Coordinates of C-alpha atoms in Angstrom, one line a residue:
M1 CA -21.0 -0.3 9.0
T2 CA -24.1 -1.3 11.2
E3 CA -25.1 -3.2 8.6
H4 CA -22.0 -5.4 8.9
F5 CA -21.7 -5.6 12.4
G6 CA -24.7 -5.7 13.9
N7 CA -24.1 -5.0 17.9
R8 CA -20.6 -5.9 17.5
F9 CA -19.3 -2.1 16.2
P10 CA -15.8 -2.0 16.8
Q11 CA -14.0 0.4 19.2
F12 CA -12.4 3.3 18.1
Y13 CA -9.4 4.8 19.8
I14 CA -7.0 8.1 19.1
T15 CA -3.2 8.5 19.3
T16 CA -1.3 11.5 21.2
P17 CA 0.0 14.0 18.7
Q18 CA 3.1 12.9 17.4
P19 CA 5.3 14.6 14.9
C20 CA 4.0 14.4 11.1
P21 CA 6.2 12.2 9.1
Y22 CA 4.6 14.1 5.6
L23 CA 4.9 18.2 6.4
P24 CA 7.9 19.4 8.6
G25 CA 6.8 21.2 11.7
R26 CA 3.3 19.4 12.3
Y27 CA 1.8 16.5 14.3
E28 CA -0.4 13.9 13.3
K29 CA -2.9 12.0 15.5
K30 CA -4.3 8.5 14.3
V31 CA -7.7 7.2 15.1
F32 CA -7.5 3.8 15.2
T33 CA -9.3 -0.3 15.9
H34 CA -8.4 -3.5 16.1
L35 CA -9.0 -6.3 13.2
L36 CA -10.0 -9.3 15.2
G37 CA -12.1 -11.8 15.7
D38 CA -14.8 -12.9 12.8
N39 CA -15.4 -9.7 11.0
A40 CA -11.8 -9.0 10.6
V41 CA -11.9 -9.6 6.8
S42 CA -15.4 -7.3 6.3
L43 CA -14.3 -4.7 8.7
N44 CA -11.1 -4.5 6.5
N45 CA -12.9 -3.9 3.3
V46 CA -15.5 -1.4 5.2
L47 CA -12.7 0.8 6.6
T48 CA -10.2 0.6 3.6
Q49 CA -13.0 2.1 1.1
S50 CA -13.3 4.6 3.9
G51 CA -10.1 5.9 3.5
F52 CA -8.3 3.6 6.4
R53 CA -5.2 2.1 5.9
R54 CA -4.2 -1.3 7.8
S55 CA -0.9 -2.1 9.9
Q56 CA -0.7 -5.7 11.2
N57 CA -4.2 -6.1 13.3
I58 CA -5.0 -2.5 13.1
A59 CA -6.8 -0.2 11.1
Y60 CA -5.9 3.5 11.0
R61 CA -6.5 7.0 9.6
P62 CA -5.3 10.6 10.3
A63 CA -7.4 12.8 12.5
C64 CA -5.1 15.6 12.8
D65 CA -6.2 18.9 13.9
G66 CA -6.9 21.9 11.6
C67 CA -5.2 19.5 8.8
S68 CA -6.6 17.0 6.4
A69 CA -3.9 17.2 3.9
C70 CA -3.9 13.3 3.6
V71 CA -6.2 12.2 1.2
S72 CA -7.1 8.4 0.3
V73 CA -6.6 7.7 -3.2
R74 CA -7.1 4.7 -5.3
I75 CA -6.9 3.8 -9.1
L76 CA -9.7 3.7 -11.3
V77 CA -8.6 0.1 -13.0
D78 CA -11.1 -0.5 -15.8
D79 CA -10.4 3.2 -17.2
F80 CA -6.4 3.3 -16.6
E81 CA -4.5 3.4 -19.8
P82 CA -0.7 4.0 -19.4
N83 CA 0.8 6.9 -20.8
R84 CA 4.3 6.9 -22.8
N85 CA 6.2 7.1 -19.6
L86 CA 4.9 4.2 -17.9
R87 CA 5.1 1.9 -21.1
R88 CA 8.6 2.6 -21.1
V89 CA 8.6 1.5 -17.5
L90 CA 6.8 -1.8 -18.4
A91 CA 9.2 -2.1 -21.0
R92 CA 12.0 -1.9 -18.9
N93 CA 11.0 -4.5 -16.5
A94 CA 10.0 -7.0 -19.1
D95 CA 12.4 -9.8 -17.7
L96 CA 10.7 -9.8 -14.1
T97 CA 8.2 -12.3 -12.9
G98 CA 5.7 -11.6 -10.2
V99 CA 4.7 -14.4 -8.1
E100 CA 1.8 -14.2 -5.1
M101 CA 3.0 -15.6 -2.2
P102 CA 1.4 -16.2 1.3
A103 CA 1.9 -14.1 3.9
R104 CA 4.7 -15.7 5.1
A105 CA 8.0 -13.9 6.4
T106 CA 11.5 -14.8 4.7
Q107 CA 15.2 -14.2 4.6
A108 CA 15.3 -12.7 1.2
Q109 CA 12.2 -10.5 2.1
F110 CA 14.0 -9.1 5.1
S111 CA 17.4 -8.8 3.3
L112 CA 15.7 -6.7 0.8
L113 CA 13.8 -4.4 3.1
R114 CA 16.7 -3.8 5.3
S115 CA 18.6 -2.5 2.0
Y116 CA 16.2 -0.4 1.3
L117 CA 15.6 1.5 4.4
D118 CA 19.0 1.9 5.2
A119 CA 18.8 3.4 1.4
R120 CA 15.8 5.4 1.5
H121 CA 14.5 5.6 4.6
A122 CA 17.1 5.5 7.3
E123 CA 15.5 8.2 9.3
G124 CA 12.1 6.9 9.1
G125 CA 9.7 5.0 11.5
M126 CA 10.6 1.5 10.4
A127 CA 14.4 2.4 10.6
D128 CA 15.1 0.0 13.5
M129 CA 13.2 -2.7 12.3
T130 CA 14.0 -6.2 13.2
A131 CA 13.4 -9.4 11.7
L132 CA 11.2 -10.4 14.5
D133 CA 9.3 -7.2 13.7
Y134 CA 9.2 -8.0 9.9
V135 CA 7.7 -11.3 10.8
T136 CA 4.9 -9.7 12.9
M137 CA 4.3 -7.0 10.1
I138 CA 3.8 -9.6 7.4
E139 CA 2.6 -12.9 9.6
D140 CA -0.1 -10.9 12.5
T141 CA -2.9 -10.6 10.1
T142 CA -6.5 -11.7 10.2
V143 CA -7.3 -10.4 6.6
M144 CA -6.9 -11.7 3.2
T145 CA -3.3 -10.6 2.3
S146 CA 0.0 -12.1 0.8
V147 CA 3.5 -10.9 -0.6
M148 CA 4.0 -10.2 -4.3
E149 CA 7.6 -11.3 -4.9
Y150 CA 9.2 -9.9 -7.8
R151 CA 12.8 -11.5 -9.7
Q152 CA 13.8 -12.2 -13.1
A153 CA 12.5 -14.5 -15.0
G154 CA 14.1 -17.7 -16.7
A155 CA 17.1 -18.1 -14.4
S156 CA 18.1 -21.9 -15.1
D157 CA 18.3 -22.6 -11.7
G158 CA 15.5 -21.3 -10.3
T159 CA 17.6 -19.1 -7.4
A160 CA 17.0 -15.6 -9.4
P161 CA 17.6 -13.0 -6.7
L162 CA 14.3 -11.5 -4.9
I163 CA 14.2 -7.6 -6.6
A164 CA 11.1 -6.3 -5.0
A165 CA 8.1 -7.1 -2.9
A166 CA 4.9 -6.1 -2.2
L167 CA 2.5 -6.6 1.3
T168 CA -0.8 -6.6 -0.5
D169 CA -4.8 -7.1 1.0
T170 CA -7.0 -8.5 -1.0
L171 CA -10.5 -6.5 -0.6
E172 CA -13.9 -7.0 -2.0
D173 CA -13.6 -4.6 -4.6
G174 CA -9.9 -3.9 -5.4
L175 CA -6.1 -4.4 -4.1
S176 CA -4.7 -2.8 -1.3
M177 CA -1.3 -1.7 -1.6
V178 CA 0.1 -2.0 2.1
Y179 CA 3.9 -1.6 1.7
S180 CA 6.1 -2.4 -1.0
F181 CA 9.9 -2.2 -1.3
F182 CA 12.8 -3.0 -3.6
D183 CA 16.3 -3.5 -4.6
T184 CA 17.6 0.5 -4.7
D185 CA 20.5 -0.4 -6.8
E186 CA 18.2 -0.8 -9.7
D187 CA 17.1 2.6 -10.1
E188 CA 16.5 2.9 -13.8
R189 CA 14.0 0.5 -13.1
S190 CA 11.6 2.6 -11.4
L191 CA 10.5 -0.6 -9.5
G192 CA 8.0 1.2 -7.0
T193 CA 6.1 2.5 -10.0
Y194 CA 6.0 -1.0 -11.8
M195 CA 4.5 -2.6 -9.0
V196 CA 2.0 -0.1 -9.1
L197 CA 1.4 -1.1 -12.7
D198 CA 1.5 -4.9 -11.9
H199 CA -1.2 -4.4 -9.2
I200 CA -3.4 -2.6 -11.8
R201 CA -2.5 -5.5 -14.2
R202 CA -3.7 -8.2 -11.5
A203 CA -6.7 -6.1 -10.4
K204 CA -8.1 -6.3 -14.0
L205 CA -7.2 -9.4 -14.4
R206 CA -9.5 -10.8 -11.5
G207 CA -12.3 -8.1 -12.1
L208 CA -11.5 -5.8 -9.3
P209 CA -12.4 -1.7 -10.1
Y210 CA -9.3 -0.6 -7.7
V211 CA -6.1 -0.1 -6.4
Y212 CA -6.2 1.3 -3.2
L213 CA -2.9 3.3 -3.1
G214 CA -3.3 4.6 1.0
Y215 CA -2.7 8.5 1.1
W216 CA -1.8 11.3 -1.0
V217 CA -0.2 14.9 0.3
A218 CA -0.2 17.3 -2.4
D219 CA 2.9 19.3 -0.3
C220 CA 4.9 16.1 0.4
R221 CA 7.1 15.4 -2.6
K222 CA 7.8 11.8 -1.8
M223 CA 3.6 11.2 -2.4
A224 CA 4.0 12.9 -5.9
Y225 CA 4.2 9.9 -7.8
K226 CA 0.7 8.9 -7.2
M227 CA -0.7 11.3 -9.4
R228 CA 0.9 9.7 -12.4
F229 CA -1.6 6.5 -12.3
R230 CA -5.0 8.4 -13.4
P231 CA -7.8 8.2 -13.7
L232 CA -7.9 8.2 -9.4
E233 CA -10.6 8.7 -7.3
A234 CA -9.9 10.6 -3.9
L235 CA -12.0 10.0 -1.3
G236 CA -13.4 13.6 0.5
M237 CA -16.6 14.7 2.2
D238 CA -18.9 13.9 -0.7
G239 CA -17.2 10.4 -0.9
W240 CA -15.2 8.8 -3.7
E241 CA -14.9 11.4 -6.6
R242 CA -12.4 11.4 -9.7
V243 CA -9.6 13.8 -9.4
P244 CA -9.5 16.4 -12.0
V245 CA -7.1 15.8 -14.9

């Protein structure tokens, strides 16, 4: 990092312990820094490659006492081939079109997010998110980010409802899926899986080698889907290494 930032090395801080959102009965701490100033883009690149995640203008990673359950994972884009189940997901969503939009919050996005949170994460940390909170989440950024919007293609009047969306950072070596949400009434589409597949396609078209999926926790059921997108690399003590099949 010193090669990137010279004497302006970022200041890091650590949070107080909070209940772990992934493993019941445990507590988490995070180390974090601010993504500000002229070096925000390059800092976001370096920190993401080092296992950090972004939330607005903060980059963070777990720093829990006696626990290393959260493992950063990324998809190897050039080696990825969808299996039969994933090809079925692509086929079920062949009527969708995705458009990369500027990082600007819209009412349609917030309405979709609110219904998603109410249906899937009513007890989560974002359950009380307001419209203003959402504007901050999307627009309070100093890095290269955008919103991928997904709608049914071919609507003659151009008013097809928003069915899924993903806040996505563009890095020097890949795409980082910061947060995604979708219409939970469309369960048969497996929209969360589809958005990952679409990000793999987009990364490949851009010549980017990775799609960053954030953290995987072996004992957390809601994280299990990330193991479907092999080959994966996981960040460990010896750097990024391929996850055994």
